[in-house]
Coordinates of C-alpha atoms in Angstrom, one line a residue:
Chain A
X5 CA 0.0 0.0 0.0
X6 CA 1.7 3.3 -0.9
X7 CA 2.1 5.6 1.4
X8 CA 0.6 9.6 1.0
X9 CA 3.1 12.2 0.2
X10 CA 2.8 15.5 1.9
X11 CA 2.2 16.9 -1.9
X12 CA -0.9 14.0 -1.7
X13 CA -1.9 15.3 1.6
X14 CA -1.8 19.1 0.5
X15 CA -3.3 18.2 -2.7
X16 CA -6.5 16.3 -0.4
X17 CA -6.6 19.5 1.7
X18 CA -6.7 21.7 -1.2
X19 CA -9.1 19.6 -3.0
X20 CA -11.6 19.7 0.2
X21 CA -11.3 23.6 0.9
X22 CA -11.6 24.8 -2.9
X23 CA -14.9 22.6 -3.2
X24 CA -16.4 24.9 -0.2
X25 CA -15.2 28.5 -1.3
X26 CA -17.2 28.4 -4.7
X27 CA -14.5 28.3 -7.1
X28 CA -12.6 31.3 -5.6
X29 CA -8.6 31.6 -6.2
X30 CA -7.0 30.7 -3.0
X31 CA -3.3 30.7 -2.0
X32 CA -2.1 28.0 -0.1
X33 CA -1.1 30.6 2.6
X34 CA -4.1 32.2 2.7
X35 CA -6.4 32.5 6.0
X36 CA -9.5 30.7 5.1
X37 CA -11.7 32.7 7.4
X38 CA -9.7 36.1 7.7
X39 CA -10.4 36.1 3.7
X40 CA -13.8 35.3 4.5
X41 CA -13.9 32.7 2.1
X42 CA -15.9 30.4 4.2
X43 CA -18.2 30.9 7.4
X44 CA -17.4 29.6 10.7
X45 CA -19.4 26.5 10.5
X46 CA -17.1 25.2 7.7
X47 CA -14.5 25.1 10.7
X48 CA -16.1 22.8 12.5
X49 CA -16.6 20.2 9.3
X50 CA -13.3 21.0 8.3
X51 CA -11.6 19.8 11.6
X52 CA -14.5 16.6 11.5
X53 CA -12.9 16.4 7.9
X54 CA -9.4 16.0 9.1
X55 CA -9.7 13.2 11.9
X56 CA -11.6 11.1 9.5
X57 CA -9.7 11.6 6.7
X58 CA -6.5 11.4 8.2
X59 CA -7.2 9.4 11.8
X60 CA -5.8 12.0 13.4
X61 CA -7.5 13.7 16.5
X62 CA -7.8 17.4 16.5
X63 CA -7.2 18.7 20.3
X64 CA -7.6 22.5 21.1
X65 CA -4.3 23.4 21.7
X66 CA -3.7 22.0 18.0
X67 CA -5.7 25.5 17.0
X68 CA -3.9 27.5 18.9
X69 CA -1.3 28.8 15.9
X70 CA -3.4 32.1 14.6
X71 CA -2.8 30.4 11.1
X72 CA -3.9 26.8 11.2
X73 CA -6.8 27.9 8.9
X74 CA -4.7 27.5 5.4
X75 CA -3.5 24.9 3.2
X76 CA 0.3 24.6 4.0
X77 CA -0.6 25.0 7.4
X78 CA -3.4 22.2 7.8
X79 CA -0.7 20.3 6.1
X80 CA 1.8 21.1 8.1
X81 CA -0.1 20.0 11.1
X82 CA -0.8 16.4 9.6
X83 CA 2.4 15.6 8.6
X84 CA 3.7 16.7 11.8
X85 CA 0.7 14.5 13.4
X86 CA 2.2 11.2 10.9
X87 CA 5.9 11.8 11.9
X88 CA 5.1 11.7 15.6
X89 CA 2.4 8.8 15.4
X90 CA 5.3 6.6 13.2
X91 CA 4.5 7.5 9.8
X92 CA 0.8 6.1 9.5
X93 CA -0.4 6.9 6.5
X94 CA -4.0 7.7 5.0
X95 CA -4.8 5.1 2.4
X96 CA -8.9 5.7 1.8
X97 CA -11.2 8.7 1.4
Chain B
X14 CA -34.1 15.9 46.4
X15 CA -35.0 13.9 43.0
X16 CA -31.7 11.7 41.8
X17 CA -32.2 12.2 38.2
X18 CA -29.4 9.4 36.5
X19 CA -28.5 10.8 32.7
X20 CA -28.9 8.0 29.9
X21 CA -25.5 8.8 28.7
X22 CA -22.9 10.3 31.1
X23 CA -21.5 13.2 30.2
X24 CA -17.7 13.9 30.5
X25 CA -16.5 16.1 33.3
X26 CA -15.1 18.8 30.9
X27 CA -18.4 19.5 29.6
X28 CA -20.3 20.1 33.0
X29 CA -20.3 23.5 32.6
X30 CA -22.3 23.2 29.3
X31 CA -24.8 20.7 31.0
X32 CA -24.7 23.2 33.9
X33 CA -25.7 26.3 32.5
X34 CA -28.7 24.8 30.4
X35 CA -30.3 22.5 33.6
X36 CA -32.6 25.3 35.0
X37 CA -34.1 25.7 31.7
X38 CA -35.0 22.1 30.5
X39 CA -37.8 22.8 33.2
X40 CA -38.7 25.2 35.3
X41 CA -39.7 23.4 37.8
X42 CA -36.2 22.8 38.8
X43 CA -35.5 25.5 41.8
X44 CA -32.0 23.4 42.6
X45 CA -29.2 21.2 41.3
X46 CA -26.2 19.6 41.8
X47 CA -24.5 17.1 39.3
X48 CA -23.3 13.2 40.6
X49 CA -20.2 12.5 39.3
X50 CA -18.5 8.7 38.8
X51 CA -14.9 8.9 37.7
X52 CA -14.5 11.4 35.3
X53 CA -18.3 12.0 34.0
X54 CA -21.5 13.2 35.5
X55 CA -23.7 10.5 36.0
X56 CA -26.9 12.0 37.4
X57 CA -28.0 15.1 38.3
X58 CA -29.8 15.9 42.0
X59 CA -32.4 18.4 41.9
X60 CA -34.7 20.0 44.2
X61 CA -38.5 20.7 42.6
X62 CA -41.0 23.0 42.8
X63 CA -44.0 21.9 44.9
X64 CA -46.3 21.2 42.1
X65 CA -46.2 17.4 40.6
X66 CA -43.2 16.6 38.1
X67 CA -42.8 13.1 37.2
X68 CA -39.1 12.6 37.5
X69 CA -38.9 10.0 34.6
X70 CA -40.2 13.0 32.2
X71 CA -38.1 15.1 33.4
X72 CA -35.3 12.6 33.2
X73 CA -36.2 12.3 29.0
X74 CA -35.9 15.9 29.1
X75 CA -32.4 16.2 30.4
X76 CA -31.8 13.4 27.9
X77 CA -32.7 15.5 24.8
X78 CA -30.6 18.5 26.2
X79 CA -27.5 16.4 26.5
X80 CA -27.8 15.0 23.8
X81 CA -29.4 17.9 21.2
X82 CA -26.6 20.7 23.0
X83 CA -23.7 18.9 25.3
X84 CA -22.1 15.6 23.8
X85 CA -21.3 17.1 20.6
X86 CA -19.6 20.0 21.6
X87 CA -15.6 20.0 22.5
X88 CA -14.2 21.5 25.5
X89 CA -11.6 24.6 24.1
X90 CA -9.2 25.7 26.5
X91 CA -9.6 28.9 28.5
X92 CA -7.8 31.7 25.8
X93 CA -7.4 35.3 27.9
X94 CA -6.0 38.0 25.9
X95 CA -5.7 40.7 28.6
X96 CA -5.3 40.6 32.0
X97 CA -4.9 43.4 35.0
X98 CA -4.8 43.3 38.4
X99 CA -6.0 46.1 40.6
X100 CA -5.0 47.0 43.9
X101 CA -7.3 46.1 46.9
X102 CA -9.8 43.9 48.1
X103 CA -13.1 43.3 46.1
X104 CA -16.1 42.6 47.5
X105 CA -19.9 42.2 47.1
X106 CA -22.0 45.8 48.4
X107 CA -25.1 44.7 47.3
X108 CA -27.0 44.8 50.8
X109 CA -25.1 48.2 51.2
X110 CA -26.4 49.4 47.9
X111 CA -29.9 48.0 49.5
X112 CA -29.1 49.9 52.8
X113 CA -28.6 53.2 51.1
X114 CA -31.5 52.7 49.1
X115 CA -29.6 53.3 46.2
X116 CA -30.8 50.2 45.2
X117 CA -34.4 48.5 45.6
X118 CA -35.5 45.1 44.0
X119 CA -38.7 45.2 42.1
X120 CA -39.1 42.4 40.9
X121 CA -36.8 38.7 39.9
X122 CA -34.2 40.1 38.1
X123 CA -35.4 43.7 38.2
X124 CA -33.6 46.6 40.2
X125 CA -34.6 50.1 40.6
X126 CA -31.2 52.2 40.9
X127 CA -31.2 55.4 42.1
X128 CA -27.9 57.6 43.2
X129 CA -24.9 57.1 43.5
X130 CA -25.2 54.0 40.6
X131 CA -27.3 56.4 38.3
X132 CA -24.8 59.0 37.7
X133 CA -22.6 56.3 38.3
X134 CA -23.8 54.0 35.1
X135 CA -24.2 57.4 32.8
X136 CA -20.6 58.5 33.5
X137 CA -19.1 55.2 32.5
X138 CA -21.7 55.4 29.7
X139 CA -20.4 58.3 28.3
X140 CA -16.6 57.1 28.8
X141 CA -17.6 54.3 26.3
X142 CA -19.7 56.2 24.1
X143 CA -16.7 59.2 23.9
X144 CA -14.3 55.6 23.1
X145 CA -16.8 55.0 20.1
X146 CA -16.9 58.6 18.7
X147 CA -13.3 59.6 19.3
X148 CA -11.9 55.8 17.7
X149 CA -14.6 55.4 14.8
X150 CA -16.5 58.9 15.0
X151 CA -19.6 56.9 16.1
X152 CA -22.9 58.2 14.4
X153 CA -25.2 57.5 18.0
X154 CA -28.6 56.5 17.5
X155 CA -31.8 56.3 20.0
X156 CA -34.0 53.6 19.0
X157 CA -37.4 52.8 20.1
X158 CA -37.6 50.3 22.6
X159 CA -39.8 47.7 20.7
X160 CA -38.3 45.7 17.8
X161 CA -40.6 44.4 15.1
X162 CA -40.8 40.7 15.4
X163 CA -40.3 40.1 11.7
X164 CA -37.0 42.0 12.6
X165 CA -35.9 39.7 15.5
X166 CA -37.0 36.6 13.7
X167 CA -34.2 37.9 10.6
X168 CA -31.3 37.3 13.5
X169 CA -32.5 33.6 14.0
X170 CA -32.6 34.7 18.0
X171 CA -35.5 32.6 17.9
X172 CA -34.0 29.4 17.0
X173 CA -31.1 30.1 18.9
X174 CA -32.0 31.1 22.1
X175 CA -35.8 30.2 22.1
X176 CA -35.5 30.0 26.2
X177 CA -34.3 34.2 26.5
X178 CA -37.2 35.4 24.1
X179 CA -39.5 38.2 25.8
X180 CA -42.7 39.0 23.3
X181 CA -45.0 41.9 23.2
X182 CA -48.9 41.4 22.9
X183 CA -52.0 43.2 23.1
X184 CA -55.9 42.7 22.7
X185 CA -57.0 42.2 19.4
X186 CA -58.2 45.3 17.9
X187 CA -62.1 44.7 18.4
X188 CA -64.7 46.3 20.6
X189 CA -65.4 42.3 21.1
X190 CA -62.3 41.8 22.3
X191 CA -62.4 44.9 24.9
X192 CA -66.0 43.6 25.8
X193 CA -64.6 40.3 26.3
X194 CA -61.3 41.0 28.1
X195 CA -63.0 43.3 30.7
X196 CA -66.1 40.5 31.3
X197 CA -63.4 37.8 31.7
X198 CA -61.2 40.4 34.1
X199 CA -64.8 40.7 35.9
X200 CA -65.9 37.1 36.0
X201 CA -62.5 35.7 37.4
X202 CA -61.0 39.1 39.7
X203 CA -57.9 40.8 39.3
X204 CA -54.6 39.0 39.1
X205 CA -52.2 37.5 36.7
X206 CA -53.8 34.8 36.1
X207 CA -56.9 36.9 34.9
X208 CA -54.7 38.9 32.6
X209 CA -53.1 35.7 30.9
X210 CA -57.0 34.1 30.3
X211 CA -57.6 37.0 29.0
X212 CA -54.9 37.5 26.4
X213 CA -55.0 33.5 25.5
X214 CA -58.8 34.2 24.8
X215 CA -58.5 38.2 23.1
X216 CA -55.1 38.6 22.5
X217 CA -53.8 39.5 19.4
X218 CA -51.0 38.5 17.3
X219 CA -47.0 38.5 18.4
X220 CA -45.9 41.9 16.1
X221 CA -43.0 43.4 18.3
X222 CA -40.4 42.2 20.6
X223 CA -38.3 43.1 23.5
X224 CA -35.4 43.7 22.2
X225 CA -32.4 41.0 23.8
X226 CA -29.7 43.3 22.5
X227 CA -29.6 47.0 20.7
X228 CA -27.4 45.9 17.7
X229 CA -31.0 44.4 16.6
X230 CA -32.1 47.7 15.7
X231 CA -29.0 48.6 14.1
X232 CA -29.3 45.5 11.3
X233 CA -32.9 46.5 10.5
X234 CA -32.2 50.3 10.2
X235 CA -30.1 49.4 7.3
X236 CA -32.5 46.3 6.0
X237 CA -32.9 45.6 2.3
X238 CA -30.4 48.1 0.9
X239 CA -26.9 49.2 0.8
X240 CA -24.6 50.8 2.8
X241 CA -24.7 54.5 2.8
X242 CA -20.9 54.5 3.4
X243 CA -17.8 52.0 2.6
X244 CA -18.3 50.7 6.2
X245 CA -20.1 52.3 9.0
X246 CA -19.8 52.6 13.0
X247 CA -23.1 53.0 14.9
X248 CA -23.5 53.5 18.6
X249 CA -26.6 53.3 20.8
X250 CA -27.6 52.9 24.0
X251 CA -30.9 51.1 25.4
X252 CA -33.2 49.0 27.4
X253 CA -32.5 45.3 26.7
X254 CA -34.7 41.9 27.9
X255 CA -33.6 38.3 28.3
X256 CA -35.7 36.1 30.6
X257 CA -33.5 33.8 32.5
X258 CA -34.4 31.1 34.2
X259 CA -32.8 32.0 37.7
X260 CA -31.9 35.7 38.8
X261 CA -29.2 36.3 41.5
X262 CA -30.2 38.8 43.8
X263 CA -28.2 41.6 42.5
X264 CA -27.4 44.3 39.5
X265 CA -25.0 40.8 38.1
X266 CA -27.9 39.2 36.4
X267 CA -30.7 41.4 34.8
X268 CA -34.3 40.5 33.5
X269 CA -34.2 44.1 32.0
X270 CA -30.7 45.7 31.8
X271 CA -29.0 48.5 29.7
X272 CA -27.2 48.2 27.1
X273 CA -24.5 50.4 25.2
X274 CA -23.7 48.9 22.0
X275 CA -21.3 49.3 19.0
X276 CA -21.9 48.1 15.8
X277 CA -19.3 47.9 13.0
X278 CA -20.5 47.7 9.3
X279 CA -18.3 46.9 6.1
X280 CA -15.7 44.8 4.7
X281 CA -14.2 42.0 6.3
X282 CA -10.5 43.6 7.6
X283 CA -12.2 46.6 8.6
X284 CA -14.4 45.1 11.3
X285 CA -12.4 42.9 12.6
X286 CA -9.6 45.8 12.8
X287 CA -12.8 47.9 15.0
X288 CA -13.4 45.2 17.1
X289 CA -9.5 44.9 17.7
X290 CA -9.0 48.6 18.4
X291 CA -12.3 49.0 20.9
X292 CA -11.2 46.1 22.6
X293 CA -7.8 47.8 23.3
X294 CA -9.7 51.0 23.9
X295 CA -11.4 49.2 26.7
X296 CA -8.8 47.4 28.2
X297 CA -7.3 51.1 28.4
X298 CA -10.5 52.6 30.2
X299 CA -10.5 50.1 32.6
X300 CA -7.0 50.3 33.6
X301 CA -8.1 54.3 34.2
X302 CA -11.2 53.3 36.1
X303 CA -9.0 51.1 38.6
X304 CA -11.0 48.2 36.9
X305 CA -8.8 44.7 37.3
X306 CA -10.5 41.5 35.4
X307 CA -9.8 39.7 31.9
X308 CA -11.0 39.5 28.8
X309 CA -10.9 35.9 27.0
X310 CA -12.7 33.8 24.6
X311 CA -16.3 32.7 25.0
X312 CA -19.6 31.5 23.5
X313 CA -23.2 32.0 23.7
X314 CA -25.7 29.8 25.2
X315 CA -27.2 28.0 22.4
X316 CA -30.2 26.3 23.3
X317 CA -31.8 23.4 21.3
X318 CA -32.0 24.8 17.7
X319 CA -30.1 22.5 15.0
X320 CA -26.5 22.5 15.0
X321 CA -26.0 24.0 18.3
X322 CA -22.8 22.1 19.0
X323 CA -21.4 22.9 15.8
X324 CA -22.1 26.8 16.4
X325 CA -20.9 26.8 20.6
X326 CA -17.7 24.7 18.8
X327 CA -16.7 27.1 16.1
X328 CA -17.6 30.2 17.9
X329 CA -14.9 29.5 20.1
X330 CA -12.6 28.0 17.6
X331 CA -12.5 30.9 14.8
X332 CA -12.6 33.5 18.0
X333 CA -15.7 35.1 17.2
X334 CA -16.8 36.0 21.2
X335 CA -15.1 37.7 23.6
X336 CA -15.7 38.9 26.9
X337 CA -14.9 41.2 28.9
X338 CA -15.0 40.0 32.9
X339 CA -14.7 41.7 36.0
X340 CA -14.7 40.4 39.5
X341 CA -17.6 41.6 42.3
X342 CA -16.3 39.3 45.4
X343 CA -12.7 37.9 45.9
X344 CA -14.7 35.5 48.9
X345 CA -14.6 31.8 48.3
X346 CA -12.6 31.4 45.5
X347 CA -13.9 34.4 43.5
X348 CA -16.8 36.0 42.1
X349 CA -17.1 37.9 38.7
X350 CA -19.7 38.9 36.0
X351 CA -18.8 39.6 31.6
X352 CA -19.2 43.4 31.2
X353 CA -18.9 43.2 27.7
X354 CA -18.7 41.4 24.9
X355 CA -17.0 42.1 21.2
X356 CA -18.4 39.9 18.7
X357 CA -17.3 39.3 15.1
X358 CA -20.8 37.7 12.6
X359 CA -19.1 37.6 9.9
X360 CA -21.8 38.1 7.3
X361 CA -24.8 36.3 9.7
X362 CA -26.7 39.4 9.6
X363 CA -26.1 41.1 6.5
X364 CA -27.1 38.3 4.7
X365 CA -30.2 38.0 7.1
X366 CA -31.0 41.8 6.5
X367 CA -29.7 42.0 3.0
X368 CA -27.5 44.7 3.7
X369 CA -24.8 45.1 0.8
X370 CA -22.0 46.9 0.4
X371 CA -19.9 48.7 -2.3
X372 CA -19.5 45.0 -4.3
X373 CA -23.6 44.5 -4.0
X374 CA -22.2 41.1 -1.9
X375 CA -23.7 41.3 1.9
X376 CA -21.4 43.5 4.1
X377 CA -19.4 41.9 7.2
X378 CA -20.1 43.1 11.0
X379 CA -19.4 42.7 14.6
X380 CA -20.4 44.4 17.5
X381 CA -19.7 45.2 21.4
X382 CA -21.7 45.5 24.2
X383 CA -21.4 46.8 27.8
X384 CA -23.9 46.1 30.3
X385 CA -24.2 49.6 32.2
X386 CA -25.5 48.1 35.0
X387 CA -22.8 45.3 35.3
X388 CA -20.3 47.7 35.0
X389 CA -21.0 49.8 37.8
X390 CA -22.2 46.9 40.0
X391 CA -18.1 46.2 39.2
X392 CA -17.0 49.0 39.7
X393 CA -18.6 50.0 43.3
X394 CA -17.4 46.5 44.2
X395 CA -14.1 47.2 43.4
X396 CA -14.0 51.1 44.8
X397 CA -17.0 51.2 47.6
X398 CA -19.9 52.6 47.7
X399 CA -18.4 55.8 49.0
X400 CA -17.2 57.8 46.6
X401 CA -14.3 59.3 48.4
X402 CA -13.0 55.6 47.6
X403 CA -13.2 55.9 44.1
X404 CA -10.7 57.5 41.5
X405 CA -10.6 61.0 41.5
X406 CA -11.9 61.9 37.9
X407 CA -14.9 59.7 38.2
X408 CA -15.8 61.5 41.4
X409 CA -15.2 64.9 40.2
X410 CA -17.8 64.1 37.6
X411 CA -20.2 61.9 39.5
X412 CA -20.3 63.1 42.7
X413 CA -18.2 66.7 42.9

């Protein structure tokens, strides 16, 4: 089973966030909600998003960093989340 | 006391949620505590009203509220962005405010003031209010007390906090009506009771509100239409009403209160830059007041509607409440009330309104509020009732 590349990872995140801001340009930097590309609720399902789709758990002081809410940074936090869990890897959507 | 045992136990960390929604899944509830086993709370003891409940139905009802508002929601840790200490003890005057007759209950939740606290409350009024003109050149506003109901139904207050709502009725317009109100006032004597059997049998329709908050008014002033400016700041001060289940006996918890609000219209930077800048404003003004306490993160009390763990969860993720708390009694471990609160909607009520800006899309806004009455309850229980206690320039101007 091949394992996901942070490029796959980012490319998943990507993938999920651009279906939910309506076909808008997005940077991979860019502050989802400071843009106000989506509403607060899309937090919520986004994080939800994440533990499932990664099996990761999402704890508070996760969200701490002012700038978790972009692409390189959601995928910074999973493959941070994979190196200290021993590399598992997300193999199904 | 009734042992009430939960269906599903609900972890420790979310007791305060269960907490602050128990006295209103019934009010027939007068007391609680929670029964905890290991690191969840099991049950929940309650004292009752004397009238008959059946303790299994109010068991299902605890049932839906942990489950509909509590499981789903995720304990965030506490997040305080300012923080002062004042000098000197703090400490509830309540009964001295009583003694003085500068206060005098009326009613649950409902305090006449008189002076010192009147000048009192209108002096830190117009600190606030000269924050909001000098920082954003404020246009202020007076709004009538009653809000249309078609109004308050555009916030979705309704389906959020269905258990706060205060509505305004009156006899249906007809001589029959009259006729009819008066012969049932006649029939059964004067009382409540009378007035309610009259209203459920002559009452009109719900058409206005009491308004919960003044930014309300503020949303439909500009309803259906754009912007007159870029972005907009809107100050207004006012009567607000939000029945709570239980009322302390003091100014800390009002039925009827006054509120002075701030409302901040436009794009997205620009409001979140206001709310940034009055918070700092504040935090300044209470430093000058002699005013210790915090300001953190927070959420509103979300009651029942759908997705209200969703909403409590990312309110407090994405930062969108914060409050403002000071402390009223350093006794047994500590005692303090929110003040404020600055709020960020992103485009919740523009949308809801269909107010637009410069693009035609719906403008963002946010919004503070100070409870006057709060305040000053905070501030005589930091400095005294005396005001030879207090800081100089707020006694030269309330009580030379």
């Amino acid at each position: 089973m091949a394992e996901n590349t942070i490029e796959d990872d980012k490319r998943l995140i990507r993938d999920f966030i651009l279906r939910h801001v309506h076909g808008e340009p997005l940077d991979d930097d860019e502050d989802l909600f400071a843009g106000g590309y989506v509403n607060s609720l899309f937090a919520v399902q986004m994080l939800l998003w994440i533990e499932r789709a990664f099996g990761l758990r999402v704890d508070d002081k996760d969200l701490d960093s002012t700038n978790f809410w972009s692409v390189n940074a959601i995928t910074a936090f999973v493959t941070d989340r994979r190196v200290s869990a021993g590399g598992a890897a997300w193999t199904s959507n | 006391m009734t042992r009430i045992p939960l269906a599903t136990p609900v972890p420790l960390d979310l007791a305060d949620e269960l907490a602050r929604r128990i006295y209103f899944t019934s009010d027939a509830i007068t007391g609680f505590s929670m029964v905890t086993s290991g690191d969840a709370v099991t049950a929940v003891d309650v004292t009752l009203a004397a009238r008959a409940t059946d303790p299994v139905d109010l068991g299902r009802k605890l049932d839906v509220i942990v489950a509909s508002d509590v499981l789903g929601q995720r304990r965030t840790a506490p997040a305080v962005v300012w923080h002062a200490d004042a000098s000197g003890p703090v400490r509830d005057v309540f009964d001295e405010l009583l003694a003085m007759g500068a206060a005098t209950e009326s009613g649950p939740g409902q305090i006449a003031v008189g002076e010192p606290v009147l000048s009192l409350m209108d002096h830190l009024d117009a600190r606030l209010r000269d924050v909001a003109a000098a920082e954003f050149t404020a246009q202020e506003f007076r709004y009538p007390t009653l809000l249309p109901a078609d109004a308050l139904l555009r916030t979705g207050y309704a389906e959020s906090f269905p258990q706060l709502l205060m509505f305004v009725s009156r006899l249906h317009g007809d001589v029959d009506s009259y006729r009819g109100f008066l012969d049932t006032m006649g029939r059964a004597g004067r009382g409540a009771a009378t007035l309610s059997e009259g209203l459920r049998a002559h009452g009109g329709g719900v058409d206005h509100c009491l308004p919960p908050t003044m930014c309300f008014h503020t949303y439909h002033q500009y309803a259906d239409g754009s912007l007159p400016a870029p972005s907009l700041v809107v100050t207004s001060r006012g009567k607000s009403f939000r029945h709570e289940s239980r009322y302390h006996r003091s100014l800390e918890r009002l039925w009827d209160f006054t509120i002075r609000e701030v409302v901040f219209l436009g794009p997205v930077d620009f409001v979140l830059d206001c709310r940034s800048r009055l918070m700092e404003r504040t935090y300044a003004l209470m430093e000058s007041l002699g005013l210790g306490g915090r300001c953190e993160v927070a959420g509103d009390p979300f009651f029942l509607g759908e997705g209200t763990t969703e909403r409590s969860w990312s309110q407090r993720l994405l930062k969108l409440k914060y409050e403002l708390r000071l402390p009223l009694d350093d006794a047994d471990g500590g005692r303090d009330v929110a003040v404020g609160s600055f709020n960020y909607h992103e485009q919740h009520f523009a949308k809801a309104f269909a107010i637009t800006g410069e693009t035609g899309e719906p403008v963002f806004s946010g919004c503070a509020g100070f409870g006057l009455e709060r305040l000053a309850y905070a501030f005589l229980c930091r400095h005294g009732v005396d005001a030879r206690g207090w800081p100089k320039d707020v006694r030269a101007a309330v009580a030379p």
